[in-house]
Amino acid sequence: MNHPWIVYFTAFMGDRLHRARTAPTRGASAVEWVIITAIIAGVALGLATLIANLVKDQQAQIQENFGEGGGGGGGGEP
């Protein structure tokens, strides 16, 4: 446990933990960011679901109006 990298890492993490525990606004700020991110993700997911449903409805309406396609239009005899 006397390797220089282990000593450095232990000191670095100890300093980070000390600063995180003693800074009262940093924790609150992190929580605010998590809440804001969750709200944005929820809105994005809701919009994606709405758009997907609208596209599926339009696809069903197009298939109903025009059938399943299947024409082919290969020329052939008149």
PDB file of N, CA, C and O in Angstrom:
ATOM      1  N   MET A   1       0.802  -1.192   0.000  1.00  0.00           N
ATOM      2  CA  MET A   1       0.000   0.000   0.000  1.00  0.00           C
ATOM      3  C   MET A   1       0.848   1.260   0.000  1.00  0.00           C
ATOM      4  O   MET A   1       0.317   2.328   0.220  1.00  0.00           O
ATOM      5  N   ASN A   2       2.114   1.138  -0.251  1.00  0.00           N
ATOM      6  CA  ASN A   2       2.986   2.314  -0.267  1.00  0.00           C
ATOM      7  C   ASN A   2       3.327   2.739  -1.687  1.00  0.00           C
ATOM      8  O   ASN A   2       4.197   3.573  -1.879  1.00  0.00           O
ATOM      9  N   HIS A   3       2.661   2.162  -2.656  1.00  0.00           N
ATOM     10  CA  HIS A   3       2.926   2.535  -4.039  1.00  0.00           C
ATOM     11  C   HIS A   3       2.497   3.990  -4.244  1.00  0.00           C
ATOM     12  O   HIS A   3       1.448   4.413  -3.735  1.00  0.00           O
ATOM     13  N   PRO A   4       3.288   4.763  -4.972  1.00  0.00           N
ATOM     14  CA  PRO A   4       2.966   6.190  -5.134  1.00  0.00           C
ATOM     15  C   PRO A   4       1.575   6.450  -5.727  1.00  0.00           C
ATOM     16  O   PRO A   4       0.899   7.403  -5.339  1.00  0.00           O
ATOM     17  N   TRP A   5       1.146   5.618  -6.652  1.00  0.00           N
ATOM     18  CA  TRP A   5      -0.172   5.827  -7.251  1.00  0.00           C
ATOM     19  C   TRP A   5      -1.297   5.586  -6.248  1.00  0.00           C
ATOM     20  O   TRP A   5      -2.308   6.283  -6.258  1.00  0.00           O
ATOM     21  N   ILE A   6      -1.130   4.618  -5.390  1.00  0.00           N
ATOM     22  CA  ILE A   6      -2.144   4.329  -4.373  1.00  0.00           C
ATOM     23  C   ILE A   6      -2.199   5.465  -3.352  1.00  0.00           C
ATOM     24  O   ILE A   6      -3.281   5.907  -2.953  1.00  0.00           O
ATOM     25  N   VAL A   7      -1.040   5.970  -2.964  1.00  0.00           N
ATOM     26  CA  VAL A   7      -1.000   7.087  -2.021  1.00  0.00           C
ATOM     27  C   VAL A   7      -1.651   8.313  -2.649  1.00  0.00           C
ATOM     28  O   VAL A   7      -2.450   9.009  -2.013  1.00  0.00           O
ATOM     29  N   TYR A   8      -1.320   8.577  -3.913  1.00  0.00           N
ATOM     30  CA  TYR A   8      -1.910   9.724  -4.612  1.00  0.00           C
ATOM     31  C   TYR A   8      -3.421   9.570  -4.727  1.00  0.00           C
ATOM     32  O   TYR A   8      -4.180  10.508  -4.449  1.00  0.00           O
ATOM     33  N   PHE A   9      -3.885   8.406  -5.135  1.00  0.00           N
ATOM     34  CA  PHE A   9      -5.316   8.178  -5.307  1.00  0.00           C
ATOM     35  C   PHE A   9      -6.071   8.324  -3.987  1.00  0.00           C
ATOM     36  O   PHE A   9      -7.140   8.927  -3.928  1.00  0.00           O
ATOM     37  N   THR A  10      -5.495   7.781  -2.914  1.00  0.00           N
ATOM     38  CA  THR A  10      -6.119   7.883  -1.600  1.00  0.00           C
ATOM     39  C   THR A  10      -6.219   9.341  -1.156  1.00  0.00           C
ATOM     40  O   THR A  10      -7.262   9.786  -0.672  1.00  0.00           O
ATOM     41  N   ALA A  11      -5.153  10.107  -1.352  1.00  0.00           N
ATOM     42  CA  ALA A  11      -5.162  11.520  -0.976  1.00  0.00           C
ATOM     43  C   ALA A  11      -6.150  12.299  -1.847  1.00  0.00           C
ATOM     44  O   ALA A  11      -6.893  13.147  -1.353  1.00  0.00           O
ATOM     45  N   PHE A  12      -6.164  12.006  -3.137  1.00  0.00           N
ATOM     46  CA  PHE A  12      -7.066  12.689  -4.063  1.00  0.00           C
ATOM     47  C   PHE A  12      -8.513  12.432  -3.688  1.00  0.00           C
ATOM     48  O   PHE A  12      -9.323  13.362  -3.599  1.00  0.00           O
ATOM     49  N   MET A  13      -8.862  11.177  -3.449  1.00  0.00           N
ATOM     50  CA  MET A  13     -10.243  10.845  -3.101  1.00  0.00           C
ATOM     51  C   MET A  13     -10.620  11.404  -1.731  1.00  0.00           C
ATOM     52  O   MET A  13     -11.753  11.850  -1.522  1.00  0.00           O
ATOM     53  N   GLY A  14      -9.690  11.400  -0.804  1.00  0.00           N
ATOM     54  CA  GLY A  14      -9.963  11.983   0.509  1.00  0.00           C
ATOM     55  C   GLY A  14     -10.266  13.466   0.405  1.00  0.00           C
ATOM     56  O   GLY A  14     -11.191  13.977   1.051  1.00  0.00           O
ATOM     57  N   ASP A  15      -9.486  14.165  -0.420  1.00  0.00           N
ATOM     58  CA  ASP A  15      -9.727  15.589  -0.632  1.00  0.00           C
ATOM     59  C   ASP A  15     -11.075  15.833  -1.300  1.00  0.00           C
ATOM     60  O   ASP A  15     -11.826  16.736  -0.909  1.00  0.00           O
ATOM     61  N   ARG A  16     -11.403  15.032  -2.296  1.00  0.00           N
ATOM     62  CA  ARG A  16     -12.700  15.182  -2.993  1.00  0.00           C
ATOM     63  C   ARG A  16     -13.861  14.933  -2.040  1.00  0.00           C
ATOM     64  O   ARG A  16     -14.849  15.661  -2.058  1.00  0.00           O
ATOM     65  N   LEU A  17     -13.752  13.894  -1.220  1.00  0.00           N
ATOM     66  CA  LEU A  17     -14.812  13.599  -0.268  1.00  0.00           C
ATOM     67  C   LEU A  17     -14.965  14.717   0.759  1.00  0.00           C
ATOM     68  O   LEU A  17     -16.078  15.106   1.118  1.00  0.00           O
ATOM     69  N   HIS A  18     -13.850  15.245   1.221  1.00  0.00           N
ATOM     70  CA  HIS A  18     -13.904  16.335   2.190  1.00  0.00           C
ATOM     71  C   HIS A  18     -14.594  17.559   1.588  1.00  0.00           C
ATOM     72  O   HIS A  18     -15.447  18.184   2.226  1.00  0.00           O
ATOM     73  N   ARG A  19     -14.232  17.916   0.359  1.00  0.00           N
ATOM     74  CA  ARG A  19     -14.864  19.070  -0.288  1.00  0.00           C
ATOM     75  C   ARG A  19     -16.339  18.827  -0.543  1.00  0.00           C
ATOM     76  O   ARG A  19     -17.159  19.735  -0.412  1.00  0.00           O
ATOM     77  N   ALA A  20     -16.706  17.603  -0.915  1.00  0.00           N
ATOM     78  CA  ALA A  20     -18.118  17.297  -1.172  1.00  0.00           C
ATOM     79  C   ALA A  20     -18.943  17.360   0.109  1.00  0.00           C
ATOM     80  O   ALA A  20     -20.096  17.790   0.091  1.00  0.00           O
ATOM     81  N   ARG A  21     -18.358  16.958   1.209  1.00  0.00           N
ATOM     82  CA  ARG A  21     -19.081  16.953   2.482  1.00  0.00           C
ATOM     83  C   ARG A  21     -19.190  18.343   3.094  1.00  0.00           C
ATOM     84  O   ARG A  21     -20.140  18.631   3.819  1.00  0.00           O
ATOM     85  N   THR A  22     -18.236  19.205   2.829  1.00  0.00           N
ATOM     86  CA  THR A  22     -18.231  20.518   3.473  1.00  0.00           C
ATOM     87  C   THR A  22     -18.840  21.613   2.609  1.00  0.00           C
ATOM     88  O   THR A  22     -19.062  22.709   3.096  1.00  0.00           O
ATOM     89  N   ALA A  23     -19.132  21.363   1.363  1.00  0.00           N
ATOM     90  CA  ALA A  23     -19.735  22.377   0.482  1.00  0.00           C
ATOM     91  C   ALA A  23     -21.250  22.183   0.482  1.00  0.00           C
ATOM     92  O   ALA A  23     -21.754  21.262  -0.146  1.00  0.00           O
ATOM     93  N   PRO A  24     -21.982  23.032   1.188  1.00  0.00           N
ATOM     94  CA  PRO A  24     -23.425  22.810   1.335  1.00  0.00           C
ATOM     95  C   PRO A  24     -24.219  23.001   0.054  1.00  0.00           C
ATOM     96  O   PRO A  24     -25.228  22.356  -0.157  1.00  0.00           O
ATOM     97  N   THR A  25     -23.793  23.871  -0.827  1.00  0.00           N
ATOM     98  CA  THR A  25     -24.596  24.138  -2.028  1.00  0.00           C
ATOM     99  C   THR A  25     -24.295  23.176  -3.162  1.00  0.00           C
ATOM    100  O   THR A  25     -25.082  23.055  -4.081  1.00  0.00           O
ATOM    101  N   ARG A  26     -23.181  22.516  -3.136  1.00  0.00           N
ATOM    102  CA  ARG A  26     -22.847  21.620  -4.241  1.00  0.00           C
ATOM    103  C   ARG A  26     -23.786  20.435  -4.297  1.00  0.00           C
ATOM    104  O   ARG A  26     -24.203  20.022  -5.361  1.00  0.00           O
ATOM    105  N   GLY A  27     -24.122  19.875  -3.150  1.00  0.00           N
ATOM    106  CA  GLY A  27     -25.043  18.744  -3.132  1.00  0.00           C
ATOM    107  C   GLY A  27     -26.423  19.147  -3.609  1.00  0.00           C
ATOM    108  O   GLY A  27     -27.066  18.431  -4.370  1.00  0.00           O
ATOM    109  N   ALA A  28     -26.883  20.317  -3.178  1.00  0.00           N
ATOM    110  CA  ALA A  28     -28.194  20.799  -3.613  1.00  0.00           C
ATOM    111  C   ALA A  28     -28.186  21.067  -5.111  1.00  0.00           C
ATOM    112  O   ALA A  28     -29.162  20.787  -5.811  1.00  0.00           O
ATOM    113  N   SER A  29     -27.097  21.600  -5.605  1.00  0.00           N
ATOM    114  CA  SER A  29     -26.988  21.878  -7.030  1.00  0.00           C
ATOM    115  C   SER A  29     -27.035  20.582  -7.837  1.00  0.00           C
ATOM    116  O   SER A  29     -27.682  20.527  -8.889  1.00  0.00           O
ATOM    117  N   ALA A  30     -26.384  19.553  -7.346  1.00  0.00           N
ATOM    118  CA  ALA A  30     -26.401  18.259  -8.043  1.00  0.00           C
ATOM    119  C   ALA A  30     -27.812  17.693  -8.072  1.00  0.00           C
ATOM    120  O   ALA A  30     -28.252  17.152  -9.102  1.00  0.00           O
ATOM    121  N   VAL A  31     -28.532  17.818  -6.971  1.00  0.00           N
ATOM    122  CA  VAL A  31     -29.905  17.322  -6.928  1.00  0.00           C
ATOM    123  C   VAL A  31     -30.782  18.096  -7.915  1.00  0.00           C
ATOM    124  O   VAL A  31     -31.607  17.507  -8.617  1.00  0.00           O
ATOM    125  N   GLU A  32     -30.589  19.395  -7.980  1.00  0.00           N
ATOM    126  CA  GLU A  32     -31.355  20.202  -8.937  1.00  0.00           C
ATOM    127  C   GLU A  32     -31.080  19.753 -10.367  1.00  0.00           C
ATOM    128  O   GLU A  32     -32.001  19.654 -11.179  1.00  0.00           O
ATOM    129  N   TRP A  33     -29.814  19.499 -10.677  1.00  0.00           N
ATOM    130  CA  TRP A  33     -29.478  19.046 -12.034  1.00  0.00           C
ATOM    131  C   TRP A  33     -30.117  17.703 -12.347  1.00  0.00           C
ATOM    132  O   TRP A  33     -30.590  17.465 -13.457  1.00  0.00           O
ATOM    133  N   VAL A  34     -30.144  16.814 -11.366  1.00  0.00           N
ATOM    134  CA  VAL A  34     -30.770  15.504 -11.579  1.00  0.00           C
ATOM    135  C   VAL A  34     -32.265  15.680 -11.839  1.00  0.00           C
ATOM    136  O   VAL A  34     -32.831  15.050 -12.742  1.00  0.00           O
ATOM    137  N   ILE A  35     -32.913  16.548 -11.075  1.00  0.00           N
ATOM    138  CA  ILE A  35     -34.350  16.767 -11.262  1.00  0.00           C
ATOM    139  C   ILE A  35     -34.627  17.387 -12.623  1.00  0.00           C
ATOM    140  O   ILE A  35     -35.534  16.957 -13.349  1.00  0.00           O
ATOM    141  N   ILE A  36     -33.842  18.391 -12.999  1.00  0.00           N
ATOM    142  CA  ILE A  36     -34.027  19.036 -14.300  1.00  0.00           C
ATOM    143  C   ILE A  36     -33.809  18.036 -15.426  1.00  0.00           C
ATOM    144  O   ILE A  36     -34.579  17.983 -16.394  1.00  0.00           O
ATOM    145  N   THR A  37     -32.768  17.220 -15.308  1.00  0.00           N
ATOM    146  CA  THR A  37     -32.484  16.220 -16.333  1.00  0.00           C
ATOM    147  C   THR A  37     -33.614  15.196 -16.432  1.00  0.00           C
ATOM    148  O   THR A  37     -34.014  14.807 -17.536  1.00  0.00           O
ATOM    149  N   ALA A  38     -34.157  14.789 -15.302  1.00  0.00           N
ATOM    150  CA  ALA A  38     -35.261  13.827 -15.304  1.00  0.00           C
ATOM    151  C   ALA A  38     -36.500  14.427 -15.963  1.00  0.00           C
ATOM    152  O   ALA A  38     -37.198  13.749 -16.727  1.00  0.00           O
ATOM    153  N   ILE A  39     -36.773  15.694 -15.695  1.00  0.00           N
ATOM    154  CA  ILE A  39     -37.925  16.350 -16.321  1.00  0.00           C
ATOM    155  C   ILE A  39     -37.739  16.432 -17.829  1.00  0.00           C
ATOM    156  O   ILE A  39     -38.655  16.116 -18.600  1.00  0.00           O
ATOM    157  N   ILE A  40     -36.554  16.838 -18.267  1.00  0.00           N
ATOM    158  CA  ILE A  40     -36.287  16.945 -19.703  1.00  0.00           C
ATOM    159  C   ILE A  40     -36.385  15.571 -20.360  1.00  0.00           C
ATOM    160  O   ILE A  40     -36.958  15.433 -21.451  1.00  0.00           O
ATOM    161  N   ALA A  41     -35.840  14.541 -19.715  1.00  0.00           N
ATOM    162  CA  ALA A  41     -35.914  13.187 -20.276  1.00  0.00           C
ATOM    163  C   ALA A  41     -37.362  12.723 -20.356  1.00  0.00           C
ATOM    164  O   ALA A  41     -37.763  12.090 -21.337  1.00  0.00           O
ATOM    165  N   GLY A  42     -38.170  13.035 -19.337  1.00  0.00           N
ATOM    166  CA  GLY A  42     -39.581  12.653 -19.359  1.00  0.00           C
ATOM    167  C   GLY A  42     -40.345  13.332 -20.481  1.00  0.00           C
ATOM    168  O   GLY A  42     -41.151  12.704 -21.171  1.00  0.00           O
ATOM    169  N   VAL A  43     -40.079  14.626 -20.677  1.00  0.00           N
ATOM    170  CA  VAL A  43     -40.737  15.351 -21.768  1.00  0.00           C
ATOM    171  C   VAL A  43     -40.309  14.781 -23.116  1.00  0.00           C
ATOM    172  O   VAL A  43     -41.137  14.580 -24.015  1.00  0.00           O
ATOM    173  N   ALA A  44     -39.026  14.499 -23.274  1.00  0.00           N
ATOM    174  CA  ALA A  44     -38.538  13.938 -24.532  1.00  0.00           C
ATOM    175  C   ALA A  44     -39.154  12.573 -24.800  1.00  0.00           C
ATOM    176  O   ALA A  44     -39.548  12.269 -25.936  1.00  0.00           O
ATOM    177  N   LEU A  45     -39.259  11.746 -23.778  1.00  0.00           N
ATOM    178  CA  LEU A  45     -39.867  10.430 -23.939  1.00  0.00           C
ATOM    179  C   LEU A  45     -41.348  10.552 -24.294  1.00  0.00           C
ATOM    180  O   LEU A  45     -41.853   9.833 -25.157  1.00  0.00           O
ATOM    181  N   GLY A  46     -42.036  11.484 -23.644  1.00  0.00           N
ATOM    182  CA  GLY A  46     -43.445  11.708 -23.962  1.00  0.00           C
ATOM    183  C   GLY A  46     -43.632  12.169 -25.392  1.00  0.00           C
ATOM    184  O   GLY A  46     -44.534  11.696 -26.101  1.00  0.00           O
ATOM    185  N   LEU A  47     -42.795  13.096 -25.850  1.00  0.00           N
ATOM    186  CA  LEU A  47     -42.889  13.572 -27.234  1.00  0.00           C
ATOM    187  C   LEU A  47     -42.570  12.464 -28.225  1.00  0.00           C
ATOM    188  O   LEU A  47     -43.229  12.343 -29.270  1.00  0.00           O
ATOM    189  N   ALA A  48     -41.574  11.650 -27.918  1.00  0.00           N
ATOM    190  CA  ALA A  48     -41.220  10.547 -28.816  1.00  0.00           C
ATOM    191  C   ALA A  48     -42.375   9.555 -28.921  1.00  0.00           C
ATOM    192  O   ALA A  48     -42.687   9.073 -30.014  1.00  0.00           O
ATOM    193  N   THR A  49     -43.031   9.271 -27.813  1.00  0.00           N
ATOM    194  CA  THR A  49     -44.178   8.362 -27.820  1.00  0.00           C
ATOM    195  C   THR A  49     -45.332   8.959 -28.616  1.00  0.00           C
ATOM    196  O   THR A  49     -45.972   8.267 -29.411  1.00  0.00           O
ATOM    197  N   LEU A  50     -45.592  10.242 -28.416  1.00  0.00           N
ATOM    198  CA  LEU A  50     -46.659  10.923 -29.145  1.00  0.00           C
ATOM    199  C   LEU A  50     -46.398  10.897 -30.650  1.00  0.00           C
ATOM    200  O   LEU A  50     -47.290  10.562 -31.437  1.00  0.00           O
ATOM    201  N   ILE A  51     -45.181  11.213 -31.043  1.00  0.00           N
ATOM    202  CA  ILE A  51     -44.837  11.221 -32.471  1.00  0.00           C
ATOM    203  C   ILE A  51     -44.939   9.819 -33.053  1.00  0.00           C
ATOM    204  O   ILE A  51     -45.452   9.627 -34.159  1.00  0.00           O
ATOM    205  N   ALA A  52     -44.470   8.816 -32.321  1.00  0.00           N
ATOM    206  CA  ALA A  52     -44.552   7.435 -32.810  1.00  0.00           C
ATOM    207  C   ALA A  52     -46.009   7.014 -33.008  1.00  0.00           C
ATOM    208  O   ALA A  52     -46.342   6.379 -34.014  1.00  0.00           O
ATOM    209  N   ASN A  53     -46.879   7.381 -32.075  1.00  0.00           N
ATOM    210  CA  ASN A  53     -48.301   7.045 -32.216  1.00  0.00           C
ATOM    211  C   ASN A  53     -48.932   7.764 -33.398  1.00  0.00           C
ATOM    212  O   ASN A  53     -49.737   7.176 -34.130  1.00  0.00           O
ATOM    213  N   LEU A  54     -48.585   9.030 -33.611  1.00  0.00           N
ATOM    214  CA  LEU A  54     -49.120   9.773 -34.754  1.00  0.00           C
ATOM    215  C   LEU A  54     -48.669   9.146 -36.070  1.00  0.00           C
ATOM    216  O   LEU A  54     -49.452   9.035 -37.025  1.00  0.00           O
ATOM    217  N   VAL A  55     -47.407   8.738 -36.129  1.00  0.00           N
ATOM    218  CA  VAL A  55     -46.891   8.113 -37.350  1.00  0.00           C
ATOM    219  C   VAL A  55     -47.599   6.779 -37.605  1.00  0.00           C
ATOM    220  O   VAL A  55     -47.987   6.475 -38.742  1.00  0.00           O
ATOM    221  N   LYS A  56     -47.812   5.984 -36.564  1.00  0.00           N
ATOM    222  CA  LYS A  56     -48.505   4.703 -36.731  1.00  0.00           C
ATOM    223  C   LYS A  56     -49.946   4.916 -37.190  1.00  0.00           C
ATOM    224  O   LYS A  56     -50.444   4.175 -38.037  1.00  0.00           O
ATOM    225  N   ASP A  57     -50.620   5.936 -36.635  1.00  0.00           N
ATOM    226  CA  ASP A  57     -51.988   6.235 -37.056  1.00  0.00           C
ATOM    227  C   ASP A  57     -52.034   6.647 -38.521  1.00  0.00           C
ATOM    228  O   ASP A  57     -52.912   6.215 -39.279  1.00  0.00           O
ATOM    229  N   GLN A  58     -51.100   7.489 -38.932  1.00  0.00           N
ATOM    230  CA  GLN A  58     -51.057   7.913 -40.332  1.00  0.00           C
ATOM    231  C   GLN A  58     -50.739   6.737 -41.249  1.00  0.00           C
ATOM    232  O   GLN A  58     -51.306   6.622 -42.339  1.00  0.00           O
ATOM    233  N   GLN A  59     -49.854   5.853 -40.809  1.00  0.00           N
ATOM    234  CA  GLN A  59     -49.519   4.676 -41.610  1.00  0.00           C
ATOM    235  C   GLN A  59     -50.749   3.792 -41.784  1.00  0.00           C
ATOM    236  O   GLN A  59     -51.024   3.317 -42.891  1.00  0.00           O
ATOM    237  N   ALA A  60     -51.498   3.601 -40.718  1.00  0.00           N
ATOM    238  CA  ALA A  60     -52.706   2.779 -40.794  1.00  0.00           C
ATOM    239  C   ALA A  60     -53.735   3.429 -41.712  1.00  0.00           C
ATOM    240  O   ALA A  60     -54.405   2.748 -42.496  1.00  0.00           O
ATOM    241  N   GLN A  61     -53.855   4.759 -41.637  1.00  0.00           N
ATOM    242  CA  GLN A  61     -54.814   5.458 -42.497  1.00  0.00           C
ATOM    243  C   GLN A  61     -54.403   5.360 -43.961  1.00  0.00           C
ATOM    244  O   GLN A  61     -55.247   5.144 -44.834  1.00  0.00           O
ATOM    245  N   ILE A  62     -53.139   5.471 -44.251  1.00  0.00           N
ATOM    246  CA  ILE A  62     -52.657   5.357 -45.637  1.00  0.00           C
ATOM    247  C   ILE A  62     -52.896   3.947 -46.150  1.00  0.00           C
ATOM    248  O   ILE A  62     -53.353   3.751 -47.285  1.00  0.00           O
ATOM    249  N   GLN A  63     -52.607   2.938 -45.338  1.00  0.00           N
ATOM    250  CA  GLN A  63     -52.837   1.563 -45.772  1.00  0.00           C
ATOM    251  C   GLN A  63     -54.323   1.305 -45.990  1.00  0.00           C
ATOM    252  O   GLN A  63     -54.693   0.580 -46.909  1.00  0.00           O
ATOM    253  N   GLU A  64     -55.170   1.903 -45.187  1.00  0.00           N
ATOM    254  CA  GLU A  64     -56.614   1.729 -45.341  1.00  0.00           C
ATOM    255  C   GLU A  64     -57.107   2.386 -46.621  1.00  0.00           C
ATOM    256  O   GLU A  64     -57.927   1.823 -47.339  1.00  0.00           O
ATOM    257  N   ASN A  65     -56.582   3.556 -46.938  1.00  0.00           N
ATOM    258  CA  ASN A  65     -57.028   4.286 -48.126  1.00  0.00           C
ATOM    259  C   ASN A  65     -56.485   3.691 -49.423  1.00  0.00           C
ATOM    260  O   ASN A  65     -57.169   3.696 -50.440  1.00  0.00           O
ATOM    261  N   PHE A  66     -55.272   3.199 -49.395  1.00  0.00           N
ATOM    262  CA  PHE A  66     -54.640   2.726 -50.621  1.00  0.00           C
ATOM    263  C   PHE A  66     -54.459   1.218 -50.653  1.00  0.00           C
ATOM    264  O   PHE A  66     -53.881   0.684 -51.586  1.00  0.00           O
ATOM    265  N   GLY A  67     -54.912   0.524 -49.688  1.00  0.00           N
ATOM    266  CA  GLY A  67     -54.728  -0.926 -49.662  1.00  0.00           C
ATOM    267  C   GLY A  67     -53.310  -1.269 -49.277  1.00  0.00           C
ATOM    268  O   GLY A  67     -52.544  -0.444 -48.794  1.00  0.00           O
ATOM    269  N   GLU A  68     -52.946  -2.478 -49.501  1.00  0.00           N
ATOM    270  CA  GLU A  68     -51.618  -2.939 -49.146  1.00  0.00           C
ATOM    271  C   GLU A  68     -50.601  -2.688 -50.242  1.00  0.00           C
ATOM    272  O   GLU A  68     -49.498  -3.206 -50.195  1.00  0.00           O
ATOM    273  N   GLY A  69     -50.954  -1.935 -51.245  1.00  0.00           N
ATOM    274  CA  GLY A  69     -50.020  -1.692 -52.336  1.00  0.00           C
ATOM    275  C   GLY A  69     -50.108  -2.861 -53.304  1.00  0.00           C
ATOM    276  O   GLY A  69     -51.094  -3.033 -53.997  1.00  0.00           O
ATOM    277  N   GLY A  70     -49.129  -3.658 -53.371  1.00  0.00           N
ATOM    278  CA  GLY A  70     -49.124  -4.873 -54.147  1.00  0.00           C
ATOM    279  C   GLY A  70     -49.290  -4.692 -55.646  1.00  0.00           C
ATOM    280  O   GLY A  70     -49.320  -5.665 -56.378  1.00  0.00           O
ATOM    281  N   GLY A  71     -49.384  -3.488 -56.125  1.00  0.00           N
ATOM    282  CA  GLY A  71     -49.588  -3.231 -57.556  1.00  0.00           C
ATOM    283  C   GLY A  71     -48.483  -3.839 -58.382  1.00  0.00           C
ATOM    284  O   GLY A  71     -48.554  -4.896 -58.917  1.00  0.00           O
ATOM    285  N   GLY A  72     -47.444  -3.291 -58.451  1.00  0.00           N
ATOM    286  CA  GLY A  72     -46.333  -3.840 -59.220  1.00  0.00           C
ATOM    287  C   GLY A  72     -46.001  -2.945 -60.391  1.00  0.00           C
ATOM    288  O   GLY A  72     -44.885  -2.531 -60.548  1.00  0.00           O
ATOM    289  N   GLY A  73     -46.948  -2.630 -61.234  1.00  0.00           N
ATOM    290  CA  GLY A  73     -46.717  -1.720 -62.350  1.00  0.00           C
ATOM    291  C   GLY A  73     -45.595  -2.168 -63.253  1.00  0.00           C
ATOM    292  O   GLY A  73     -44.769  -1.377 -63.657  1.00  0.00           O
ATOM    293  N   GLY A  74     -45.569  -3.442 -63.592  1.00  0.00           N
ATOM    294  CA  GLY A  74     -44.470  -3.965 -64.393  1.00  0.00           C
ATOM    295  C   GLY A  74     -44.634  -3.769 -65.881  1.00  0.00           C
ATOM    296  O   GLY A  74     -43.887  -4.314 -66.666  1.00  0.00           O
ATOM    297  N   GLY A  75     -45.576  -3.036 -66.321  1.00  0.00           N
ATOM    298  CA  GLY A  75     -45.752  -2.829 -67.761  1.00  0.00           C
ATOM    299  C   GLY A  75     -46.738  -3.827 -68.290  1.00  0.00           C
ATOM    300  O   GLY A  75     -47.943  -3.608 -68.269  1.00  0.00           O
ATOM    301  N   GLY A  76     -46.299  -4.927 -68.818  1.00  0.00           N
ATOM    302  CA  GLY A  76     -47.175  -5.983 -69.292  1.00  0.00           C
ATOM    303  C   GLY A  76     -48.039  -5.535 -70.474  1.00  0.00           C
ATOM    304  O   GLY A  76     -47.802  -4.534 -71.115  1.00  0.00           O
ATOM    305  N   GLU A  77     -49.047  -6.340 -70.782  1.00  0.00           N
ATOM    306  CA  GLU A  77     -49.927  -6.041 -71.903  1.00  0.00           C
ATOM    307  C   GLU A  77     -51.052  -5.124 -71.440  1.00  0.00           C
ATOM    308  O   GLU A  77     -51.581  -5.282 -70.360  1.00  0.00           O
ATOM    309  N   PRO A  78     -51.481  -4.240 -72.330  1.00  0.00           N
ATOM    310  CA  PRO A  78     -52.594  -3.348 -71.986  1.00  0.00           C
ATOM    311  C   PRO A  78     -53.927  -4.018 -71.969  1.00  0.00           C
ATOM    312  O   PRO A  78     -54.247  -5.005 -72.395  1.00  0.00           O
TER     313      PRO A  78
END
